[in-house]
Short mmCIF file of C-alpha atoms and ligand atoms in Angstrom, two decimals:
data_model
loop_
_atom_site.label_atom_id
_atom_site.label_comp_id
_atom_site.label_asym_id
_atom_site.label_seq_id
_atom_site.Cartn_x
_atom_site.Cartn_y
_atom_site.Cartn_z
CA MET A 1 7.72 -64.63 -2.51
CA ASP A 2 6.16 -67.67 -4.14
CA THR A 3 8.40 -70.62 -4.85
CA ILE A 4 8.26 -71.48 -8.48
CA ILE A 5 9.14 -74.73 -10.13
CA ALA A 6 8.66 -73.29 -13.62
CA PRO A 7 11.83 -72.87 -15.70
CA PRO A 8 13.87 -69.88 -14.67
CA LEU A 9 13.16 -66.53 -16.23
CA LEU A 10 16.81 -66.16 -16.95
CA GLU A 11 19.79 -68.47 -17.12
CA VAL A 12 23.34 -67.38 -17.70
CA LYS A 13 25.46 -70.35 -18.65
CA ALA A 14 29.24 -70.44 -18.67
CA CYS A 15 29.48 -66.87 -19.91
CA ARG A 16 32.85 -65.44 -20.68
CA GLN A 17 33.62 -61.95 -21.84
CA SER A 18 36.96 -60.80 -23.06
CA TYR A 19 38.03 -57.61 -24.72
CA HIS A 20 40.56 -57.80 -27.45
CA LYS A 21 43.58 -55.67 -26.70
CA ASP A 22 46.47 -56.59 -28.88
CA ALA A 23 47.91 -59.61 -30.61
CA SER A 24 49.52 -60.86 -27.42
CA ALA A 25 46.64 -60.95 -25.00
CA ASP A 26 42.94 -60.49 -24.34
CA LEU A 27 41.50 -58.95 -21.23
CA ILE A 28 39.21 -61.51 -19.63
CA VAL A 29 36.53 -59.61 -17.76
CA LEU A 30 34.08 -62.40 -17.00
CA ASP A 31 34.89 -66.06 -16.87
CA ASP A 32 32.51 -68.97 -16.46
CA VAL A 33 29.65 -66.95 -15.01
CA ASN A 34 26.60 -69.02 -14.17
CA LEU A 35 23.42 -67.82 -12.59
CA SER A 36 19.71 -68.23 -12.81
CA LEU A 37 16.85 -66.03 -11.83
CA HIS A 38 13.24 -66.91 -11.10
CA GLY A 39 10.10 -64.85 -11.07
CA GLY A 40 9.36 -63.33 -7.68
CA GLU A 41 12.91 -62.66 -6.59
CA ILE A 42 15.24 -59.74 -6.20
CA VAL A 43 18.79 -60.83 -6.80
CA GLY A 44 21.82 -58.68 -6.07
CA LEU A 45 25.14 -58.82 -7.85
CA LEU A 46 27.68 -57.54 -5.41
CA GLY A 47 31.23 -56.94 -6.39
CA LYS A 48 34.05 -54.45 -6.38
CA SER A 49 34.31 -51.88 -9.09
CA GLY A 50 35.93 -53.34 -12.17
CA SER A 51 34.74 -56.86 -11.46
CA GLY A 52 32.54 -56.94 -14.55
CA LYS A 53 29.08 -56.34 -13.09
CA SER A 54 27.98 -53.79 -15.69
CA THR A 55 29.35 -56.00 -18.42
CA LEU A 56 27.25 -58.88 -17.13
CA LEU A 57 24.11 -56.73 -17.06
CA ARG A 58 24.70 -55.74 -20.66
CA ILE A 59 25.04 -59.40 -21.57
CA VAL A 60 21.84 -60.27 -19.71
CA SER A 61 19.94 -57.48 -21.45
CA GLY A 62 21.16 -58.76 -24.81
CA LEU A 63 23.02 -55.55 -25.61
CA LEU A 64 26.32 -57.38 -25.62
CA ALA A 65 26.85 -60.89 -26.94
CA PRO A 66 29.15 -62.89 -24.66
CA THR A 67 32.44 -64.09 -26.09
CA ALA A 68 31.47 -67.60 -25.00
CA GLY A 69 28.56 -69.22 -23.21
CA GLU A 70 24.91 -68.37 -23.55
CA VAL A 71 22.00 -66.57 -21.98
CA LEU A 72 18.62 -68.29 -21.89
CA TRP A 73 15.68 -65.95 -21.61
CA HIS A 74 12.40 -67.72 -20.92
CA GLY A 75 14.24 -70.88 -21.88
CA ALA A 76 15.34 -69.71 -25.34
CA LYS A 77 18.80 -68.62 -26.37
CA LEU A 78 19.07 -64.87 -26.42
CA ARG A 79 20.16 -63.24 -29.68
CA GLY A 80 20.02 -59.47 -29.60
CA PRO A 81 18.20 -57.22 -27.11
CA ALA A 82 15.80 -59.17 -24.90
CA ALA A 83 12.11 -58.26 -25.08
CA GLY A 84 10.71 -57.71 -21.61
CA VAL A 85 13.92 -56.52 -20.00
CA ALA A 86 14.33 -52.91 -18.88
CA MET A 87 17.36 -51.23 -17.40
CA VAL A 88 17.90 -48.44 -14.90
CA PHE A 89 21.34 -46.85 -14.90
CA GLN A 90 23.35 -45.15 -12.20
CA SER A 91 23.35 -41.80 -13.95
CA PHE A 92 19.91 -40.75 -14.87
CA ALA A 93 20.29 -40.79 -18.64
CA LEU A 94 17.27 -38.57 -19.22
CA PHE A 95 16.77 -36.41 -22.29
CA PRO A 96 17.07 -32.83 -21.03
CA TRP A 97 14.84 -31.43 -23.76
CA LEU A 98 11.94 -33.77 -22.95
CA THR A 99 9.47 -33.43 -20.09
CA VAL A 100 9.08 -36.10 -17.42
CA GLN A 101 6.02 -37.44 -19.26
CA GLU A 102 7.88 -37.55 -22.58
CA ASN A 103 10.98 -39.12 -21.01
CA VAL A 104 8.82 -41.90 -19.63
CA GLU A 105 6.85 -42.40 -22.85
CA ILE A 106 10.12 -42.93 -24.76
CA GLY A 107 10.17 -46.38 -23.21
CA LEU A 108 6.97 -47.25 -25.07
CA GLU A 109 7.55 -45.56 -28.39
CA ALA A 110 9.80 -48.30 -29.66
CA GLN A 111 6.95 -50.73 -29.08
CA GLY A 112 4.61 -48.94 -31.45
CA ILE A 113 1.94 -48.35 -28.85
CA ALA A 114 -0.76 -45.83 -29.76
CA ARG A 115 -0.44 -42.37 -28.34
CA ALA A 116 -3.42 -42.37 -25.98
CA GLU A 117 -2.35 -45.67 -24.50
CA ARG A 118 1.21 -44.40 -24.16
CA GLU A 119 0.03 -41.37 -22.26
CA ARG A 120 -2.13 -43.40 -19.95
CA ARG A 121 0.59 -45.90 -19.13
CA ALA A 122 3.21 -43.21 -18.61
CA GLU A 123 0.90 -41.34 -16.21
CA GLU A 124 0.33 -44.56 -14.33
CA ALA A 125 4.05 -45.28 -14.00
CA ILE A 126 4.75 -41.69 -12.96
CA ALA A 127 2.07 -41.81 -10.28
CA LEU A 128 3.26 -45.20 -9.05
CA ILE A 129 6.80 -43.98 -8.52
CA GLY A 130 5.64 -40.89 -6.66
CA LEU A 131 6.10 -38.21 -9.29
CA GLY A 132 2.44 -37.36 -9.86
CA GLY A 133 2.14 -33.63 -10.63
CA TYR A 134 5.58 -33.41 -12.26
CA GLU A 135 4.55 -34.71 -15.68
CA SER A 136 5.40 -31.51 -17.49
CA ALA A 137 8.57 -30.66 -15.58
CA TYR A 138 11.97 -30.85 -17.28
CA PRO A 139 14.84 -32.91 -15.82
CA LYS A 140 16.84 -29.81 -14.86
CA GLU A 141 13.99 -28.72 -12.59
CA LEU A 142 14.18 -31.96 -10.61
CA SER A 143 16.42 -33.13 -7.78
CA GLY A 144 18.68 -36.13 -8.31
CA GLY A 145 16.29 -38.40 -6.46
CA MET A 146 13.36 -37.29 -8.60
CA ARG A 147 15.37 -37.76 -11.77
CA GLN A 148 16.18 -41.28 -10.74
CA ARG A 149 12.46 -41.83 -10.17
CA VAL A 150 11.90 -40.78 -13.77
CA GLY A 151 14.52 -43.32 -14.82
CA LEU A 152 12.63 -45.96 -12.85
CA ALA A 153 9.27 -44.94 -14.30
CA ARG A 154 10.73 -45.20 -17.79
CA ALA A 155 11.83 -48.75 -17.08
CA LEU A 156 8.58 -49.74 -15.37
CA VAL A 157 6.27 -48.30 -18.00
CA VAL A 158 6.99 -51.22 -20.32
CA HIS A 159 5.96 -53.67 -17.57
CA PRO A 160 9.17 -55.65 -18.04
CA ASP A 161 9.48 -59.23 -16.82
CA LEU A 162 12.94 -58.38 -15.60
CA LEU A 163 14.11 -55.07 -14.23
CA LEU A 164 17.87 -54.60 -14.35
CA MET A 165 19.36 -51.90 -12.17
CA ASP A 166 23.00 -50.87 -12.37
CA GLU A 167 23.97 -49.18 -9.11
CA PRO A 168 20.74 -47.19 -9.25
CA PHE A 169 21.22 -45.40 -5.92
CA SER A 170 24.93 -44.74 -5.91
CA ALA A 171 24.75 -41.25 -7.40
CA LEU A 172 22.24 -40.09 -4.76
CA ASP A 173 22.87 -38.64 -1.34
CA VAL A 174 22.45 -41.01 1.59
CA LEU A 175 18.93 -39.97 2.63
CA THR A 176 17.52 -39.76 -0.87
CA ALA A 177 18.97 -43.15 -1.71
CA GLU A 178 17.41 -44.71 1.37
CA THR A 179 13.99 -43.22 0.64
CA LEU A 180 14.06 -44.50 -2.89
CA ARG A 181 15.17 -47.99 -1.82
CA THR A 182 12.42 -48.16 0.76
CA ASP A 183 9.77 -46.89 -1.64
CA LEU A 184 10.80 -49.46 -4.21
CA ILE A 185 10.77 -52.33 -1.72
CA ASP A 186 7.36 -51.21 -0.39
CA LEU A 187 5.92 -51.26 -3.90
CA TRP A 188 7.51 -54.65 -4.52
CA SER A 189 6.19 -56.13 -1.26
CA GLU A 190 2.71 -54.83 -2.00
CA GLY A 191 2.83 -56.43 -5.43
CA LYS A 192 2.48 -53.07 -7.14
CA LEU A 193 5.61 -53.17 -9.27
CA PRO A 194 4.77 -54.35 -12.77
CA VAL A 195 7.84 -56.61 -12.94
CA LYS A 196 8.42 -60.30 -12.28
CA ALA A 197 11.99 -60.14 -11.02
CA ILE A 198 14.76 -57.68 -10.32
CA LEU A 199 18.47 -58.13 -10.86
CA MET A 200 20.43 -55.30 -9.32
CA VAL A 201 24.10 -54.50 -9.33
CA THR A 202 25.60 -52.83 -6.35
CA HIS A 203 28.88 -52.40 -4.55
CA ASN A 204 27.08 -51.49 -1.36
CA ILE A 205 26.84 -54.45 1.01
CA GLU A 206 24.12 -52.99 3.24
CA GLU A 207 22.02 -52.10 0.24
CA ALA A 208 22.18 -55.66 -1.01
CA VAL A 209 21.17 -57.06 2.37
CA LEU A 210 18.38 -54.50 2.66
CA MET A 211 16.79 -55.28 -0.67
CA CYS A 212 17.70 -58.69 -2.01
CA ASP A 213 16.39 -62.22 -1.52
CA ARG A 214 19.62 -63.63 -2.86
CA ILE A 215 23.05 -62.07 -3.17
CA LEU A 216 25.66 -63.25 -5.62
CA VAL A 217 29.10 -62.16 -4.51
CA PHE A 218 31.29 -61.49 -7.48
CA SER A 219 35.03 -61.97 -7.48
CA SER A 220 37.34 -59.84 -9.61
CA ASN A 221 39.98 -60.61 -12.20
CA PRO A 222 38.19 -62.23 -13.85
CA GLY A 223 34.66 -61.68 -12.59
CA ARG A 224 32.76 -64.76 -11.59
CA VAL A 225 30.14 -65.69 -9.02
CA ALA A 226 32.29 -66.64 -6.05
CA SER A 227 29.53 -67.27 -3.54
CA GLU A 228 25.85 -66.97 -2.97
CA LEU A 229 23.85 -65.99 0.09
CA ARG A 230 20.15 -65.98 0.85
CA VAL A 231 18.55 -63.26 2.89
CA ASP A 232 15.33 -64.62 4.30
CA LEU A 233 14.40 -61.61 6.42
CA PRO A 234 10.93 -60.22 5.72
CA HIS A 235 10.49 -56.68 4.42
CA PRO A 236 10.75 -54.01 5.65
CA ARG A 237 14.15 -54.95 7.00
CA ASN A 238 15.80 -53.36 9.96
CA ARG A 239 19.47 -52.50 9.56
CA LEU A 240 19.95 -52.86 13.31
CA ASP A 241 18.55 -56.37 13.47
CA PRO A 242 21.39 -58.72 14.58
CA VAL A 243 20.55 -61.10 11.74
CA PHE A 244 20.97 -58.20 9.32
CA THR A 245 24.33 -57.13 10.71
CA GLN A 246 25.51 -60.74 10.76
CA LYS A 247 24.75 -61.01 7.03
CA VAL A 248 26.71 -57.83 6.43
CA ASP A 249 29.65 -59.26 8.39
CA ASP A 250 29.46 -62.52 6.44
CA ILE A 251 29.62 -60.67 3.16
CA TYR A 252 32.60 -58.58 4.26
CA GLY A 253 34.28 -61.89 5.00
CA LEU A 254 33.40 -63.31 1.58
CA MET A 255 34.53 -60.19 -0.22
CA THR A 256 37.92 -60.18 1.43
CA ARG A 257 38.37 -63.92 1.39
CA ARG A 258 41.67 -65.12 0.09
CA THR A 259 41.35 -67.33 -2.90
CA THR A 260 44.75 -68.92 -2.39
CA PRO A 261 45.54 -69.47 1.28
CA GLY A 262 48.62 -67.71 2.52
CA ARG A 263 48.74 -65.31 -0.36
CA ALA A 264 48.70 -61.66 0.57
CA GLN A 265 47.49 -60.45 -2.78
CA ALA A 266 44.69 -61.02 -5.21
CA VAL A 267 45.77 -62.74 -8.39
CA PRO A 268 48.04 -60.25 -10.15
CA ALA A 269 46.92 -59.00 -13.52
CA ALA A 270 48.57 -60.70 -16.48
CA VAL A 271 50.17 -57.39 -17.37
CA PRO A 272 51.43 -55.91 -14.09
CA ILE A 273 50.90 -52.26 -14.95
CA ALA A 274 47.30 -53.07 -15.88
CA THR A 275 46.13 -53.53 -12.31
CA PRO A 276 43.41 -50.92 -11.75
CA LEU A 277 44.23 -48.62 -8.84
CA HIS A 278 41.77 -46.74 -6.66
CA PRO A 279 42.38 -42.98 -6.44
CA VAL A 280 42.57 -43.02 -2.65
CA SER A 281 44.32 -39.99 -1.19
CA THR A 282 47.46 -40.46 0.86
CA ASN A 283 45.70 -38.55 3.65
CA LEU A 284 43.06 -41.26 3.85
CA LEU A 285 45.70 -43.96 3.74
CA ALA A 286 47.69 -42.37 6.55
CA GLY A 287 44.47 -41.71 8.47
CA LEU A 288 43.43 -45.33 8.34
CA ILE A 289 46.87 -46.50 9.44
CA GLU A 290 46.81 -44.09 12.38
CA THR A 291 43.34 -45.23 13.38
CA LEU A 292 44.36 -48.85 13.20
CA VAL A 293 47.52 -48.55 15.22
CA ALA A 294 45.73 -46.79 18.08
CA ALA A 295 43.35 -48.18 20.68
CA PRO A 296 40.98 -49.96 20.57
CA TYR A 297 42.32 -51.66 17.47
CA ASP A 298 46.00 -52.11 18.28
CA GLY A 299 46.78 -52.98 14.69
CA ARG A 300 43.80 -55.15 13.85
CA ALA A 301 40.13 -54.43 13.16
CA ALA A 302 37.06 -56.13 11.80
CA LEU A 303 36.10 -54.19 8.66
CA PRO A 304 32.36 -53.91 9.44
CA ALA A 305 33.13 -52.45 12.88
CA LEU A 306 35.73 -50.14 11.41
CA ALA A 307 33.31 -48.95 8.71
CA ALA A 308 30.70 -48.21 11.37
CA ALA A 309 33.18 -46.37 13.58
CA LEU A 310 34.45 -44.24 10.71
CA GLN A 311 30.99 -43.81 9.20
CA LEU A 312 32.15 -45.17 5.89
CA GLU A 313 30.24 -47.45 3.55
CA ALA A 314 31.90 -50.68 2.55
CA ASP A 315 32.55 -49.34 -0.90
CA GLU A 316 34.41 -46.39 0.60
CA LEU A 317 36.42 -48.42 3.09
CA LEU A 318 37.36 -51.39 0.91
CA PRO A 319 39.37 -49.41 -1.66
CA ILE A 320 41.41 -47.79 1.13
CA ALA A 321 42.00 -51.15 2.77
CA GLU A 322 42.94 -52.74 -0.53
CA THR A 323 45.36 -49.97 -1.37
CA LEU A 324 47.10 -50.50 1.97
CA GLN A 325 47.23 -54.17 1.09
CA THR A 326 48.69 -53.46 -2.35
CA LEU A 327 51.41 -51.40 -0.68
CA ARG A 328 51.88 -54.14 1.95
CA LEU A 329 51.15 -51.67 4.72
CA ALA A 330 48.24 -53.82 5.83
CA ASP A 331 46.82 -57.23 5.17
CA VAL A 332 43.15 -57.80 4.49
CA ALA A 333 41.58 -61.21 4.93
CA GLU A 334 38.33 -62.78 6.08
CA GLY A 335 36.75 -59.45 6.89
CA ASP A 336 39.63 -58.17 9.01
CA ILE A 337 42.35 -55.66 8.34
CA LEU A 338 45.66 -55.92 10.10
CA LEU A 339 48.69 -53.66 9.94
CA THR A 340 51.92 -55.19 8.75
CA GLU A 341 55.30 -54.37 10.30
CA ASP A 342 55.73 -51.78 7.56
CA GLY A 343 52.34 -50.33 8.42
CA ARG A 344 53.30 -49.97 12.07
CA ARG A 345 56.60 -48.42 11.12
CA PHE A 346 54.78 -45.92 8.91
CA ALA A 347 52.51 -44.96 11.80
CA ALA A 348 55.45 -44.38 14.13
CA THR A 349 57.51 -42.16 11.88
CA ASP A 350 57.59 -38.50 10.77
CA THR A 351 56.44 -36.92 7.52
CA GLU A 352 59.78 -37.10 5.72
CA ALA A 353 60.38 -40.74 6.57
CA ARG A 354 56.79 -41.55 5.62
CA LYS A 355 57.29 -40.11 2.18
CA GLN A 356 60.42 -42.18 1.74
CA GLN A 357 58.73 -45.31 2.95
CA PHE A 358 55.83 -44.64 0.60
CA ALA A 359 58.24 -44.22 -2.31
CA THR A 360 59.86 -47.53 -1.47
CA ALA A 361 56.46 -49.22 -1.34
CA LEU A 362 55.48 -47.73 -4.70
CA ARG A 363 58.72 -48.92 -6.27
CA ALA A 364 58.20 -52.39 -4.87
CA HIS A 365 54.50 -52.91 -5.44
CA VAL A 366 53.12 -50.53 -8.04
CA PRO A 367 54.60 -51.44 -11.43
CA LEU A 368 52.90 -48.49 -13.12
CA ALA A 369 54.74 -46.04 -10.83
CA VAL A 370 58.00 -47.83 -11.57
CA MET A 371 57.37 -47.61 -15.29
CA ILE A 372 56.59 -43.89 -15.17
CA ARG A 373 59.72 -43.17 -13.17
CA GLN A 374 61.83 -45.27 -15.50
CA VAL A 375 60.57 -43.48 -18.59
CA LEU A 376 61.28 -40.10 -16.94
CA ASP A 377 64.78 -41.14 -15.93
CA GLU A 378 65.53 -42.20 -19.48
CA ARG A 379 64.27 -39.09 -21.23
CA TRP A 380 66.70 -36.24 -21.85
CA ASN A 381 64.26 -33.58 -20.56
CA HIS A 382 62.74 -35.85 -17.88
CA ARG A 383 59.24 -35.21 -19.12
CA ALA A 384 56.69 -37.61 -20.59
CA PRO A 385 53.13 -37.04 -21.75
CA ALA A 386 50.52 -38.72 -19.54
CA LEU A 387 48.73 -39.65 -22.73
CA ARG A 388 51.27 -42.32 -23.41
CA PHE A 389 50.43 -44.13 -20.13
CA ARG A 390 46.72 -43.49 -20.53
CA ASP A 391 46.84 -45.19 -23.92
CA GLU A 392 48.76 -48.09 -22.50
CA LEU A 393 46.22 -48.50 -19.68
CA GLU A 394 43.29 -48.28 -22.06
CA ASP A 395 44.58 -51.37 -23.79
CA HIS A 396 43.77 -53.22 -20.60
CA MET A 397 40.82 -51.44 -19.07
CA SER A 398 37.99 -49.07 -19.92
CA PRO A 399 38.82 -45.34 -20.24
CA ASP A 400 37.13 -44.60 -16.89
CA TYR A 401 39.25 -47.10 -15.01
CA ALA A 402 42.35 -45.95 -16.87
CA GLU A 403 41.69 -42.37 -15.75
CA GLU A 404 41.14 -43.40 -12.12
CA THR A 405 44.27 -45.51 -12.16
CA LEU A 406 46.26 -42.63 -13.54
CA ARG A 407 44.81 -40.23 -10.97
CA ALA A 408 45.82 -42.66 -8.23
CA VAL A 409 49.39 -43.00 -9.41
CA ILE A 410 49.72 -39.23 -9.91
CA SER A 411 48.67 -38.44 -6.36
CA TRP A 412 50.79 -41.19 -4.80
CA GLY A 413 53.83 -40.40 -6.95
CA ARG A 414 53.61 -36.72 -6.00
CA TYR A 415 53.32 -37.48 -2.32
CA ALA A 416 56.28 -39.85 -2.44
CA GLU A 417 58.21 -37.32 -4.57
CA LEU A 418 58.88 -40.10 -7.03
CA PHE A 419 57.75 -37.84 -9.86
CA SER A 420 55.55 -34.81 -10.40
CA TYR A 421 52.78 -34.12 -12.80
CA ASP A 422 52.17 -30.91 -14.72
CA GLU A 423 48.40 -30.53 -15.04
CA GLU A 424 48.52 -27.92 -17.72
CA ALA A 425 50.80 -29.85 -20.05
CA ASP A 426 49.33 -33.20 -18.95
CA GLN A 427 52.90 -34.39 -18.51
CA PHE A 428 54.83 -36.32 -15.90
CA THR A 429 58.07 -34.64 -14.90
CA LEU A 430 60.95 -35.13 -12.50
CA GLU A 431 60.80 -31.58 -11.16
CA ASP A 432 60.68 -31.60 -7.35
CA ALA A 433 61.28 -35.32 -7.38
CA GLU A 434 63.95 -36.94 -5.23
P1 LIG B 1 31.96 -53.02 -12.90
O1 LIG B 1 30.62 -52.64 -13.42
O2 LIG B 1 31.96 -54.21 -11.99
O3 LIG B 1 32.69 -51.88 -12.26
P2 LIG B 1 32.69 -53.24 -15.70
O4 LIG B 1 31.82 -54.31 -16.24
O5 LIG B 1 32.33 -51.85 -15.98
O6 LIG B 1 32.88 -53.48 -14.14
O7 LIG B 1 34.18 -53.45 -16.22
C1 LIG B 1 34.89 -54.64 -15.98
C2 LIG B 1 36.27 -54.56 -16.58
O8 LIG B 1 36.16 -54.53 -17.99
C3 LIG B 1 37.04 -53.31 -16.20
O9 LIG B 1 38.38 -53.65 -15.98
C4 LIG B 1 36.91 -52.43 -17.39
O10 LIG B 1 38.04 -51.61 -17.49
C5 LIG B 1 36.85 -53.42 -18.54
N1 LIG B 1 36.08 -52.94 -19.68
C6 LIG B 1 34.78 -52.60 -19.69
N2 LIG B 1 34.39 -52.22 -20.91
C7 LIG B 1 35.51 -52.30 -21.70
C8 LIG B 1 35.78 -52.05 -23.08
N3 LIG B 1 34.83 -51.63 -23.90
N4 LIG B 1 37.06 -52.25 -23.52
C9 LIG B 1 38.01 -52.69 -22.69
N5 LIG B 1 37.81 -52.95 -21.40
C10 LIG B 1 36.59 -52.76 -20.90
MG1 LIG B 2 29.58 -50.88 -13.28
#
């Protein structure tokens, strides 16, 4: 790509985003985020779920005004939705009652472009993205990959200076996702994409290394740009190239780097129960422990190698590893995972003892589980509506994260027989609990 000395297309300066919860505290999602983006580059924002990536994209697009800091777009302070920025979402967000052609034209209607011109440009975008012939099809007649192509065409049809993509491939199956990534990069390399720069959010390390010129690694709680990496490999990139795999390893290291040396945990949330949990099944947790304790790992593994061996993507493996870390069954640092004494003990013991050990770990390290159990113990009928905890969580996180967190604690609490959960009544209970 050409090196440009012109002012950046986009500058994010000292942006902070907090959500108001209650009188006592605000949830700080982004803090002191700085980044700039020039024409000719594809930049990746890589971070764990909940780190504030989508929030940052909404700020960049002008849909959300930051609590503090500013966004400069073409050198001018952004107020309201930015002209020349288009967004592609993870879920396809198409109108089911409109054809492909009409779904793409929607992008232009707001601009007051005459009908004939709209039609011509939509056809062009549809052809470019490989959907020629499907103009009059409806979304329900298309595969997921084709629907996402429509989403891309709708963004491209406005010839935006900046294309924002929020995990655009994560809802697709592996092969479809790879085809779409490759097609997009081919178009970009050939100079056929009518955009000046791309900012894409992903939690997939390989995807970032495959597509981006620059990768900004985001830290969580609060989200900020923790480190930056360049990927100078020419396109098309080969995932098996040692330079490629080295970059992937480096990023694993950055993403699991300890911020405070010697500390086993990420910074705890201000409100302990408000730590988002990943709904990782206890089967997966036990499976990873068993894998780790056995040869060739003997209790310690490099995460990239482990991901390859288990055929998991980073964003599948990291939540499992982090959950083990939360429960102090393993320690994750600098791209490695290592079983703790407790982890080894868990591996060596039988089902009953495992459940007990798991219960102990929940009581010690998962404040939400402790709170649920406490409420149940105190109530005369030992039942409590899940709604009450869902509400509490939603004060500190979005409804989606609250639901995932609740699902996690339900499955772990059941396994540990710390409490049960009655689906029908949406209530926690002490039935069958120890
Ligand atoms: P990511 O895209 O990295 O997964 P998000 O930007 O979606 O992260 O969310 C970052 C954090 O902000 C999460 O903890 C989420 O629960 C919280 N959050 C997002 N939107 C809201 C909202 N409208 N109200 C309260 N919390 C929110
Ligand atoms: Mg997101």
